[in-house]
Each structure stands twice: as structure tokens, then as C-alpha cells.
């Protein structure tokens, strides 16, 4: 197997990716396709994963309909744990040792987040899935990914989505939008491009962690990114 460009990677999966074509709920076909990609990736790098929960529950939507924002955000965190357990099961069916760590205690089904333990799991070749967001309301799973990448000293943050990378506008709404191959953190903030929230971008910039935004639904893209192919996705750096 060819050598990857990176040693330790933080992969951010959006909940929508797990929903497949439906956009809501869990698509087991999508889960198994992603798990197949992660099996090979885990043989190439130390792999940590953060999963969103938007396919099951969106705190921002619930709060717009009268649910208290804090309560809605905690419900969203629980959704990320559900996604994490399903992905863990799919990986372990394929023989990949996996640990789910949560930002708040759910001891009967997952480990509490302990940084040193997470790093030890990675060093032993286990995939570590960080769930439960930051454990606090008002923060997105994008921010969780940036925070976890910083804490475990990941070399890169991979933002896995359903689109090719960062575009000049929403490609699903604007046919004239074109793909940007490389962009700086500051330009994303200045242009208010909505690929990740500003807190996640700022944290990555402050800690000099490059971000690669790519389409994980195209088979083989994750491995191409790990190999350092510049023709896949958008690179964000200084």
C-alpha cells in the first residue's frame, strides 16, 4: 500500500452524508460505503472521526420552532452519539477496532473523552470517534472537529461533505458557482463562505491546521486526499 501524506488525521463527517440521497435519517447503504472507505484509511493513517447529527436532529431548526436553544443543542449532541454508534458497528463488522468517546458521560455505551486515552487508541491503530459535540450548547460539530484536531495534534482536518469542495456560492442553488482549489482562512472569513462556522475556521487558523474540504460520496476520494492529490477538494491554509 502506498504511503499516506499524513500520519494523524481528523475526519469531520456531516450527518447529511450518513443520510444518503434522502437527506434525513440513516441510510445503511451510505453508512456501509463510508465504512468501506474508512477501513482502508485506517490502515494508512491514525484516524479520528467527528460526526454531525443533522440527519437526525438539528438544534437550530428546533429552536426556531419554540424549543429552548440549550435543550435543542443537547438533543443534537445525542443525535451525534447515535450516528457514532452506528458507524462504530459498521467498522467493527469489518474488523476495525473502534472506540467512541463522548464529551459528556454515557458510560454504558461509550468512553468519556480523555485526550491521552484517545491518543493512545490512535497509536494502537484504533479508529476513535468523538461524539457529543463539545458537550456544551452553542457550539457546532465543526467547532468540535477543529478543537479535537488541535487537542490530538492532527496534521490535517478533513471536512467530508456531499460537494466537491468550497465554491464561490452554493452549487446546489447557483449554477454559476465555481470550485475554489485553494483559499486562505482569512479569505473564507472575509467572504463569509459558509463551508464551516467561523469559530472552527478561526481555531484552525490560530493553530495552523490545514483543512481539506472534499466529496466523500465519490468512492476513493478519501484515499486520494490522504495521498495528497491536489486535484481533489479545496485546501484551506494560510
PDB file of N, CA and C in Angstrom, residues 17-108:
ATOM      1  N   UNK A  17     -24.272  13.293   5.173  1.00  0.00           N
ATOM      2  CA  UNK A  17     -23.584  12.260   4.399  1.00  0.00           C
ATOM      3  C   UNK A  17     -24.103  10.871   4.780  1.00  0.00           C
ATOM      4  N   UNK A  18     -24.425  10.695   6.063  1.00  0.00           N
ATOM      5  CA  UNK A  18     -24.911   9.402   6.542  1.00  0.00           C
ATOM      6  C   UNK A  18     -26.357   9.148   6.116  1.00  0.00           C
ATOM      7  N   UNK A  19     -27.042  10.190   5.669  1.00  0.00           N
ATOM      8  CA  UNK A  19     -28.441  10.056   5.265  1.00  0.00           C
ATOM      9  C   UNK A  19     -28.592   9.627   3.816  1.00  0.00           C
ATOM     10  N   UNK A  20     -27.510   9.675   3.048  1.00  0.00           N
ATOM     11  CA  UNK A  20     -27.588   9.298   1.649  1.00  0.00           C
ATOM     12  C   UNK A  20     -28.440  10.258   0.840  1.00  0.00           C
ATOM     13  N   UNK A  21     -29.129   9.729  -0.154  1.00  0.00           N
ATOM     14  CA  UNK A  21     -29.922  10.556  -1.060  1.00  0.00           C
ATOM     15  C   UNK A  21     -31.127  11.183  -0.376  1.00  0.00           C
ATOM     16  N   UNK A  22     -31.616  10.557   0.692  1.00  0.00           N
ATOM     17  CA  UNK A  22     -32.822  11.052   1.356  1.00  0.00           C
ATOM     18  C   UNK A  22     -32.592  12.375   2.081  1.00  0.00           C
ATOM     19  N   UNK A  23     -31.371  12.584   2.569  1.00  0.00           N
ATOM     20  CA  UNK A  23     -31.074  13.826   3.271  1.00  0.00           C
ATOM     21  C   UNK A  23     -31.458  13.832   4.734  1.00  0.00           C
ATOM     22  N   UNK A  24     -32.268  12.875   5.154  1.00  0.00           N
ATOM     23  CA  UNK A  24     -32.692  12.748   6.556  1.00  0.00           C
ATOM     24  C   UNK A  24     -32.631  11.284   6.968  1.00  0.00           C
ATOM     25  N   UNK A  25     -32.480  11.055   8.263  1.00  0.00           N
ATOM     26  CA  UNK A  25     -32.425   9.686   8.753  1.00  0.00           C
ATOM     27  C   UNK A  25     -31.082   9.037   8.461  1.00  0.00           C
ATOM     28  N   UNK A  26     -31.040   7.724   8.552  1.00  0.00           N
ATOM     29  CA  UNK A  26     -29.805   6.967   8.339  1.00  0.00           C
ATOM     30  C   UNK A  26     -29.975   6.056   7.132  1.00  0.00           C
ATOM     31  N   UNK A  27     -29.073   6.190   6.180  1.00  0.00           N
ATOM     32  CA  UNK A  27     -29.026   5.295   5.032  1.00  0.00           C
ATOM     33  C   UNK A  27     -27.961   4.247   5.320  1.00  0.00           C
ATOM     34  N   UNK A  28     -28.368   3.002   5.466  1.00  0.00           N
ATOM     35  CA  UNK A  28     -27.398   1.971   5.792  1.00  0.00           C
ATOM     36  C   UNK A  28     -26.463   1.707   4.613  1.00  0.00           C
ATOM     37  N   UNK A  29     -26.943   1.954   3.408  1.00  0.00           N
ATOM     38  CA  UNK A  29     -26.064   1.850   2.249  1.00  0.00           C
ATOM     39  C   UNK A  29     -24.951   2.893   2.333  1.00  0.00           C
ATOM     40  N   UNK A  30     -25.326   4.132   2.696  1.00  0.00           N
ATOM     41  CA  UNK A  30     -24.320   5.195   2.841  1.00  0.00           C
ATOM     42  C   UNK A  30     -23.349   4.869   3.968  1.00  0.00           C
ATOM     43  N   UNK A  31     -23.872   4.380   5.081  1.00  0.00           N
ATOM     44  CA  UNK A  31     -23.020   4.013   6.216  1.00  0.00           C
ATOM     45  C   UNK A  31     -21.989   2.965   5.798  1.00  0.00           C
ATOM     46  N   UNK A  32     -22.440   1.930   5.088  1.00  0.00           N
ATOM     47  CA  UNK A  32     -21.527   0.847   4.702  1.00  0.00           C
ATOM     48  C   UNK A  32     -20.512   1.321   3.661  1.00  0.00           C
ATOM     49  N   UNK A  33     -20.936   2.199   2.771  1.00  0.00           N
ATOM     50  CA  UNK A  33     -19.987   2.738   1.785  1.00  0.00           C
ATOM     51  C   UNK A  33     -18.892   3.548   2.471  1.00  0.00           C
ATOM     52  N   UNK A  34     -19.281   4.371   3.444  1.00  0.00           N
ATOM     53  CA  UNK A  34     -18.310   5.174   4.182  1.00  0.00           C
ATOM     54  C   UNK A  34     -17.393   4.266   5.005  1.00  0.00           C
ATOM     55  N   UNK A  35     -17.987   3.265   5.648  1.00  0.00           N
ATOM     56  CA  UNK A  35     -17.182   2.348   6.456  1.00  0.00           C
ATOM     57  C   UNK A  35     -16.126   1.649   5.597  1.00  0.00           C
ATOM     58  N   UNK A  36     -16.489   1.267   4.374  1.00  0.00           N
ATOM     59  CA  UNK A  36     -15.508   0.637   3.476  1.00  0.00           C
ATOM     60  C   UNK A  36     -14.323   1.568   3.222  1.00  0.00           C
ATOM     61  N   UNK A  37     -14.622   2.858   3.020  1.00  0.00           N
ATOM     62  CA  UNK A  37     -13.553   3.838   2.797  1.00  0.00           C
ATOM     63  C   UNK A  37     -12.674   3.985   4.051  1.00  0.00           C
ATOM     64  N   UNK A  38     -13.316   3.996   5.212  1.00  0.00           N
ATOM     65  CA  UNK A  38     -12.574   4.210   6.459  1.00  0.00           C
ATOM     66  C   UNK A  38     -11.686   3.019   6.809  1.00  0.00           C
ATOM     67  N   UNK A  39     -12.096   1.822   6.398  1.00  0.00           N
ATOM     68  CA  UNK A  39     -11.269   0.645   6.668  1.00  0.00           C
ATOM     69  C   UNK A  39      -9.888   0.822   6.043  1.00  0.00           C
ATOM     70  N   UNK A  40      -9.862   1.169   4.763  1.00  0.00           N
ATOM     71  CA  UNK A  40      -8.573   1.363   4.084  1.00  0.00           C
ATOM     72  C   UNK A  40      -7.822   2.555   4.663  1.00  0.00           C
ATOM     73  N   UNK A  41      -8.557   3.649   4.952  1.00  0.00           N
ATOM     74  CA  UNK A  41      -7.922   4.835   5.520  1.00  0.00           C
ATOM     75  C   UNK A  41      -7.254   4.523   6.851  1.00  0.00           C
ATOM     76  N   UNK A  42      -7.898   3.692   7.672  1.00  0.00           N
ATOM     77  CA  UNK A  42      -7.354   3.365   8.997  1.00  0.00           C
ATOM     78  C   UNK A  42      -6.077   2.545   8.906  1.00  0.00           C
ATOM     79  N   UNK A  43      -5.855   1.897   7.763  1.00  0.00           N
ATOM     80  CA  UNK A  43      -4.617   1.150   7.551  1.00  0.00           C
ATOM     81  C   UNK A  43      -3.475   2.048   7.096  1.00  0.00           C
ATOM     82  N   UNK A  44      -3.809   3.288   6.713  1.00  0.00           N
ATOM     83  CA  UNK A  44      -2.824   4.226   6.186  1.00  0.00           C
ATOM     84  C   UNK A  44      -2.431   5.300   7.192  1.00  0.00           C
ATOM     85  N   UNK A  45      -3.388   5.696   8.051  1.00  0.00           N
ATOM     86  CA  UNK A  45      -3.153   6.804   8.980  1.00  0.00           C
ATOM     87  C   UNK A  45      -3.775   6.496  10.333  1.00  0.00           C
ATOM     88  N   UNK A  46      -3.388   7.282  11.325  1.00  0.00           N
ATOM     89  CA  UNK A  46      -4.103   7.271  12.600  1.00  0.00           C
ATOM     90  C   UNK A  46      -5.359   8.123  12.398  1.00  0.00           C
ATOM     91  N   UNK A  47      -6.532   7.504  12.534  1.00  0.00           N
ATOM     92  CA  UNK A  47      -7.773   8.128  12.098  1.00  0.00           C
ATOM     93  C   UNK A  47      -8.729   8.412  13.257  1.00  0.00           C
ATOM     94  N   UNK A  48      -9.047   9.694  13.431  1.00  0.00           N
ATOM     95  CA  UNK A  48     -10.084  10.110  14.374  1.00  0.00           C
ATOM     96  C   UNK A  48     -11.233  10.713  13.574  1.00  0.00           C
ATOM     97  N   UNK A  49     -12.456  10.570  14.087  1.00  0.00           N
ATOM     98  CA  UNK A  49     -13.639  10.996  13.360  1.00  0.00           C
ATOM     99  C   UNK A  49     -14.548  11.809  14.277  1.00  0.00           C
ATOM    100  N   UNK A  50     -15.108  12.877  13.736  1.00  0.00           N
ATOM    101  CA  UNK A  50     -16.188  13.622  14.396  1.00  0.00           C
ATOM    102  C   UNK A  50     -17.382  13.586  13.463  1.00  0.00           C
ATOM    103  N   UNK A  51     -18.552  13.226  13.997  1.00  0.00           N
ATOM    104  CA  UNK A  51     -19.754  13.112  13.172  1.00  0.00           C
ATOM    105  C   UNK A  51     -20.792  14.129  13.624  1.00  0.00           C
ATOM    106  N   UNK A  52     -21.429  14.771  12.652  1.00  0.00           N
ATOM    107  CA  UNK A  52     -22.549  15.648  12.951  1.00  0.00           C
ATOM    108  C   UNK A  52     -23.815  14.844  13.198  1.00  0.00           C
ATOM    109  N   UNK A  53     -24.889  15.536  13.541  1.00  0.00           N
ATOM    110  CA  UNK A  53     -26.148  14.848  13.816  1.00  0.00           C
ATOM    111  C   UNK A  53     -27.321  15.410  13.039  1.00  0.00           C
ATOM    112  N   UNK A  54     -27.025  16.240  12.033  1.00  0.00           N
ATOM    113  CA  UNK A  54     -28.081  16.940  11.318  1.00  0.00           C
ATOM    114  C   UNK A  54     -29.036  16.056  10.551  1.00  0.00           C
ATOM    115  N   UNK A  55     -28.631  14.825  10.262  1.00  0.00           N
ATOM    116  CA  UNK A  55     -29.540  13.896   9.586  1.00  0.00           C
ATOM    117  C   UNK A  55     -30.660  13.415  10.504  1.00  0.00           C
ATOM    118  N   UNK A  56     -30.441  13.492  11.820  1.00  0.00           N
ATOM    119  CA  UNK A  56     -31.434  13.040  12.787  1.00  0.00           C
ATOM    120  C   UNK A  56     -32.130  14.193  13.503  1.00  0.00           C
ATOM    121  N   UNK A  57     -31.373  15.224  13.850  1.00  0.00           N
ATOM    122  CA  UNK A  57     -31.946  16.336  14.617  1.00  0.00           C
ATOM    123  C   UNK A  57     -31.068  17.559  14.468  1.00  0.00           C
ATOM    124  N   UNK A  58     -31.703  18.683  14.171  1.00  0.00           N
ATOM    125  CA  UNK A  58     -30.968  19.952  14.069  1.00  0.00           C
ATOM    126  C   UNK A  58     -31.440  20.886  15.174  1.00  0.00           C
ATOM    127  N   UNK A  59     -30.513  21.194  16.096  1.00  0.00           N
ATOM    128  CA  UNK A  59     -30.862  22.079  17.196  1.00  0.00           C
ATOM    129  C   UNK A  59     -31.308  23.440  16.722  1.00  0.00           C
ATOM    130  N   UNK A  60     -30.668  23.958  15.661  1.00  0.00           N
ATOM    131  CA  UNK A  60     -31.019  25.293  15.169  1.00  0.00           C
ATOM    132  C   UNK A  60     -32.447  25.333  14.645  1.00  0.00           C
ATOM    133  N   UNK A  61     -32.878  24.264  13.982  1.00  0.00           N
ATOM    134  CA  UNK A  61     -34.252  24.212  13.477  1.00  0.00           C
ATOM    135  C   UNK A  61     -35.249  24.105  14.616  1.00  0.00           C
ATOM    136  N   UNK A  62     -34.934  23.258  15.591  1.00  0.00           N
ATOM    137  CA  UNK A  62     -35.851  23.071  16.714  1.00  0.00           C
ATOM    138  C   UNK A  62     -36.044  24.360  17.501  1.00  0.00           C
ATOM    139  N   UNK A  63     -34.946  25.113  17.677  1.00  0.00           N
ATOM    140  CA  UNK A  63     -35.047  26.359  18.438  1.00  0.00           C
ATOM    141  C   UNK A  63     -35.904  27.388  17.706  1.00  0.00           C
ATOM    142  N   UNK A  64     -35.942  27.305  16.366  1.00  0.00           N
ATOM    143  CA  UNK A  64     -36.796  28.197  15.595  1.00  0.00           C
ATOM    144  C   UNK A  64     -38.271  27.883  15.781  1.00  0.00           C
ATOM    145  N   UNK A  65     -38.564  26.681  16.274  1.00  0.00           N
ATOM    146  CA  UNK A  65     -39.951  26.261  16.485  1.00  0.00           C
ATOM    147  C   UNK A  65     -40.328  26.222  17.958  1.00  0.00           C
ATOM    148  N   UNK A  66     -39.603  26.974  18.754  1.00  0.00           N
ATOM    149  CA  UNK A  66     -40.002  27.158  20.142  1.00  0.00           C
ATOM    150  C   UNK A  66     -39.284  26.309  21.160  1.00  0.00           C
ATOM    151  N   UNK A  67     -38.412  25.403  20.724  1.00  0.00           N
ATOM    152  CA  UNK A  67     -37.638  24.609  21.680  1.00  0.00           C
ATOM    153  C   UNK A  67     -36.505  25.477  22.211  1.00  0.00           C
ATOM    154  N   UNK A  68     -36.323  25.483  23.510  1.00  0.00           N
ATOM    155  CA  UNK A  68     -35.242  26.270  24.111  1.00  0.00           C
ATOM    156  C   UNK A  68     -33.907  25.903  23.457  1.00  0.00           C
ATOM    157  N   UNK A  69     -33.111  26.896  23.115  1.00  0.00           N
ATOM    158  CA  UNK A  69     -31.872  26.669  22.370  1.00  0.00           C
ATOM    159  C   UNK A  69     -30.947  25.680  23.077  1.00  0.00           C
ATOM    160  N   UNK A  70     -30.776  25.827  24.363  1.00  0.00           N
ATOM    161  CA  UNK A  70     -29.871  24.929  25.095  1.00  0.00           C
ATOM    162  C   UNK A  70     -30.380  23.492  25.018  1.00  0.00           C
ATOM    163  N   UNK A  71     -31.684  23.307  25.238  1.00  0.00           N
ATOM    164  CA  UNK A  71     -32.272  21.970  25.159  1.00  0.00           C
ATOM    165  C   UNK A  71     -32.116  21.391  23.753  1.00  0.00           C
ATOM    166  N   UNK A  72     -32.370  22.212  22.748  1.00  0.00           N
ATOM    167  CA  UNK A  72     -32.250  21.769  21.363  1.00  0.00           C
ATOM    168  C   UNK A  72     -30.821  21.345  21.034  1.00  0.00           C
ATOM    169  N   UNK A  73     -29.857  22.098  21.514  1.00  0.00           N
ATOM    170  CA  UNK A  73     -28.459  21.765  21.249  1.00  0.00           C
ATOM    171  C   UNK A  73     -28.061  20.445  21.909  1.00  0.00           C
ATOM    172  N   UNK A  74     -28.528  20.216  23.134  1.00  0.00           N
ATOM    173  CA  UNK A  74     -28.216  18.945  23.788  1.00  0.00           C
ATOM    174  C   UNK A  74     -28.852  17.772  23.048  1.00  0.00           C
ATOM    175  N   UNK A  75     -30.068  17.966  22.538  1.00  0.00           N
ATOM    176  CA  UNK A  75     -30.708  16.912  21.748  1.00  0.00           C
ATOM    177  C   UNK A  75     -29.878  16.617  20.494  1.00  0.00           C
ATOM    178  N   UNK A  76     -29.337  17.673  19.879  1.00  0.00           N
ATOM    179  CA  UNK A  76     -28.467  17.479  18.724  1.00  0.00           C
ATOM    180  C   UNK A  76     -27.212  16.701  19.074  1.00  0.00           C
ATOM    181  N   UNK A  77     -26.672  16.937  20.265  1.00  0.00           N
ATOM    182  CA  UNK A  77     -25.492  16.189  20.697  1.00  0.00           C
ATOM    183  C   UNK A  77     -25.804  14.703  20.829  1.00  0.00           C
ATOM    184  N   UNK A  78     -27.004  14.391  21.324  1.00  0.00           N
ATOM    185  CA  UNK A  78     -27.400  12.988  21.429  1.00  0.00           C
ATOM    186  C   UNK A  78     -27.496  12.337  20.052  1.00  0.00           C
ATOM    187  N   UNK A  79     -27.935  13.116  19.063  1.00  0.00           N
ATOM    188  CA  UNK A  79     -28.016  12.595  17.696  1.00  0.00           C
ATOM    189  C   UNK A  79     -26.631  12.200  17.185  1.00  0.00           C
ATOM    190  N   UNK A  80     -25.616  12.965  17.539  1.00  0.00           N
ATOM    191  CA  UNK A  80     -24.257  12.617  17.083  1.00  0.00           C
ATOM    192  C   UNK A  80     -23.785  11.302  17.712  1.00  0.00           C
ATOM    193  N   UNK A  81     -24.236  11.017  18.920  1.00  0.00           N
ATOM    194  CA  UNK A  81     -23.865   9.758  19.567  1.00  0.00           C
ATOM    195  C   UNK A  81     -24.516   8.584  18.854  1.00  0.00           C
ATOM    196  N   UNK A  82     -25.782   8.742  18.459  1.00  0.00           N
ATOM    197  CA  UNK A  82     -26.461   7.684  17.707  1.00  0.00           C
ATOM    198  C   UNK A  82     -25.690   7.385  16.420  1.00  0.00           C
ATOM    199  N   UNK A  83     -25.355   8.419  15.661  1.00  0.00           N
ATOM    200  CA  UNK A  83     -24.593   8.227  14.419  1.00  0.00           C
ATOM    201  C   UNK A  83     -23.263   7.534  14.684  1.00  0.00           C
ATOM    202  N   UNK A  84     -22.601   7.927  15.758  1.00  0.00           N
ATOM    203  CA  UNK A  84     -21.289   7.361  16.087  1.00  0.00           C
ATOM    204  C   UNK A  84     -21.384   5.871  16.389  1.00  0.00           C
ATOM    205  N   UNK A  85     -22.415   5.465  17.114  1.00  0.00           N
ATOM    206  CA  UNK A  85     -22.575   4.046  17.453  1.00  0.00           C
ATOM    207  C   UNK A  85     -22.858   3.210  16.208  1.00  0.00           C
ATOM    208  N   UNK A  86     -23.665   3.753  15.284  1.00  0.00           N
ATOM    209  CA  UNK A  86     -23.961   3.030  14.045  1.00  0.00           C
ATOM    210  C   UNK A  86     -22.688   2.863  13.216  1.00  0.00           C
ATOM    211  N   UNK A  87     -21.895   3.933  13.106  1.00  0.00           N
ATOM    212  CA  UNK A  87     -20.646   3.839  12.347  1.00  0.00           C
ATOM    213  C   UNK A  87     -19.667   2.893  13.031  1.00  0.00           C
ATOM    214  N   UNK A  88     -19.594   2.943  14.352  1.00  0.00           N
ATOM    215  CA  UNK A  88     -18.717   2.026  15.084  1.00  0.00           C
ATOM    216  C   UNK A  88     -19.072   0.575  14.763  1.00  0.00           C
ATOM    217  N   UNK A  89     -20.364   0.265  14.765  1.00  0.00           N
ATOM    218  CA  UNK A  89     -20.800  -1.097  14.474  1.00  0.00           C
ATOM    219  C   UNK A  89     -20.379  -1.519  13.067  1.00  0.00           C
ATOM    220  N   UNK A  90     -20.551  -0.620  12.094  1.00  0.00           N
ATOM    221  CA  UNK A  90     -20.180  -0.937  10.712  1.00  0.00           C
ATOM    222  C   UNK A  90     -18.682  -1.183  10.590  1.00  0.00           C
ATOM    223  N   UNK A  91     -17.875  -0.391  11.295  1.00  0.00           N
ATOM    224  CA  UNK A  91     -16.420  -0.571  11.239  1.00  0.00           C
ATOM    225  C   UNK A  91     -15.991  -1.873  11.906  1.00  0.00           C
ATOM    226  N   UNK A  92     -16.583  -2.176  13.044  1.00  0.00           N
ATOM    227  CA  UNK A  92     -16.177  -3.378  13.759  1.00  0.00           C
ATOM    228  C   UNK A  92     -16.619  -4.642  13.027  1.00  0.00           C
ATOM    229  N   UNK A  93     -17.716  -4.568  12.261  1.00  0.00           N
ATOM    230  CA  UNK A  93     -18.105  -5.688  11.406  1.00  0.00           C
ATOM    231  C   UNK A  93     -17.025  -5.978  10.368  1.00  0.00           C
ATOM    232  N   UNK A  94     -16.229  -4.956  10.054  1.00  0.00           N
ATOM    233  CA  UNK A  94     -15.154  -5.093   9.070  1.00  0.00           C
ATOM    234  C   UNK A  94     -13.805  -5.347   9.725  1.00  0.00           C
ATOM    235  N   UNK A  95     -13.816  -5.614  11.020  1.00  0.00           N
ATOM    236  CA  UNK A  95     -12.590  -5.977  11.714  1.00  0.00           C
ATOM    237  C   UNK A  95     -11.747  -4.815  12.189  1.00  0.00           C
ATOM    238  N   UNK A  96     -12.300  -3.597  12.178  1.00  0.00           N
ATOM    239  CA  UNK A  96     -11.552  -2.415  12.610  1.00  0.00           C
ATOM    240  C   UNK A  96     -11.886  -2.108  14.069  1.00  0.00           C
ATOM    241  N   UNK A  97     -10.891  -2.134  14.924  1.00  0.00           N
ATOM    242  CA  UNK A  97     -11.123  -1.779  16.323  1.00  0.00           C
ATOM    243  C   UNK A  97     -11.464  -0.298  16.421  1.00  0.00           C
ATOM    244  N   UNK A  98     -12.558   0.009  17.096  1.00  0.00           N
ATOM    245  CA  UNK A  98     -13.080   1.373  17.136  1.00  0.00           C
ATOM    246  C   UNK A  98     -13.507   1.729  18.550  1.00  0.00           C
ATOM    247  N   UNK A  99     -13.245   2.955  18.935  1.00  0.00           N
ATOM    248  CA  UNK A  99     -13.692   3.459  20.228  1.00  0.00           C
ATOM    249  C   UNK A  99     -14.515   4.733  20.027  1.00  0.00           C
ATOM    250  N   UNK A 100     -15.660   4.787  20.678  1.00  0.00           N
ATOM    251  CA  UNK A 100     -16.457   6.014  20.704  1.00  0.00           C
ATOM    252  C   UNK A 100     -16.191   6.713  22.022  1.00  0.00           C
ATOM    253  N   UNK A 101     -15.823   7.985  21.949  1.00  0.00           N
ATOM    254  CA  UNK A 101     -15.654   8.799  23.152  1.00  0.00           C
ATOM    255  C   UNK A 101     -16.654   9.951  23.102  1.00  0.00           C
ATOM    256  N   UNK A 102     -17.266  10.235  24.231  1.00  0.00           N
ATOM    257  CA  UNK A 102     -18.292  11.270  24.288  1.00  0.00           C
ATOM    258  C   UNK A 102     -17.835  12.441  25.144  1.00  0.00           C
ATOM    259  N   UNK A 103     -18.333  13.621  24.804  1.00  0.00           N
ATOM    260  CA  UNK A 103     -17.955  14.837  25.529  1.00  0.00           C
ATOM    261  C   UNK A 103     -18.642  14.926  26.884  1.00  0.00           C
ATOM    262  N   UNK A 104     -19.698  14.146  27.066  1.00  0.00           N
ATOM    263  CA  UNK A 104     -20.337  14.029  28.380  1.00  0.00           C
ATOM    264  C   UNK A 104     -20.587  12.544  28.621  1.00  0.00           C
ATOM    265  N   UNK A 105     -20.730  12.153  29.864  1.00  0.00           N
ATOM    266  CA  UNK A 105     -20.701  10.732  30.199  1.00  0.00           C
ATOM    267  C   UNK A 105     -21.963   9.985  29.752  1.00  0.00           C
ATOM    268  N   UNK A 106     -21.735   8.906  28.993  1.00  0.00           N
ATOM    269  CA  UNK A 106     -22.775   7.934  28.653  1.00  0.00           C
ATOM    270  C   UNK A 106     -22.086   6.585  28.810  1.00  0.00           C
ATOM    271  N   UNK A 107     -21.690   6.283  30.028  1.00  0.00           N
ATOM    272  CA  UNK A 107     -20.718   5.221  30.296  1.00  0.00           C
ATOM    273  C   UNK A 107     -21.165   3.836  29.844  1.00  0.00           C
ATOM    274  N   UNK A 108     -22.466   3.593  29.767  1.00  0.00           N
ATOM    275  CA  UNK A 108     -22.916   2.251  29.396  1.00  0.00           C
ATOM    276  C   UNK A 108     -22.680   1.935  27.921  1.00  0.00           C
TER     277      UNK A 108
END
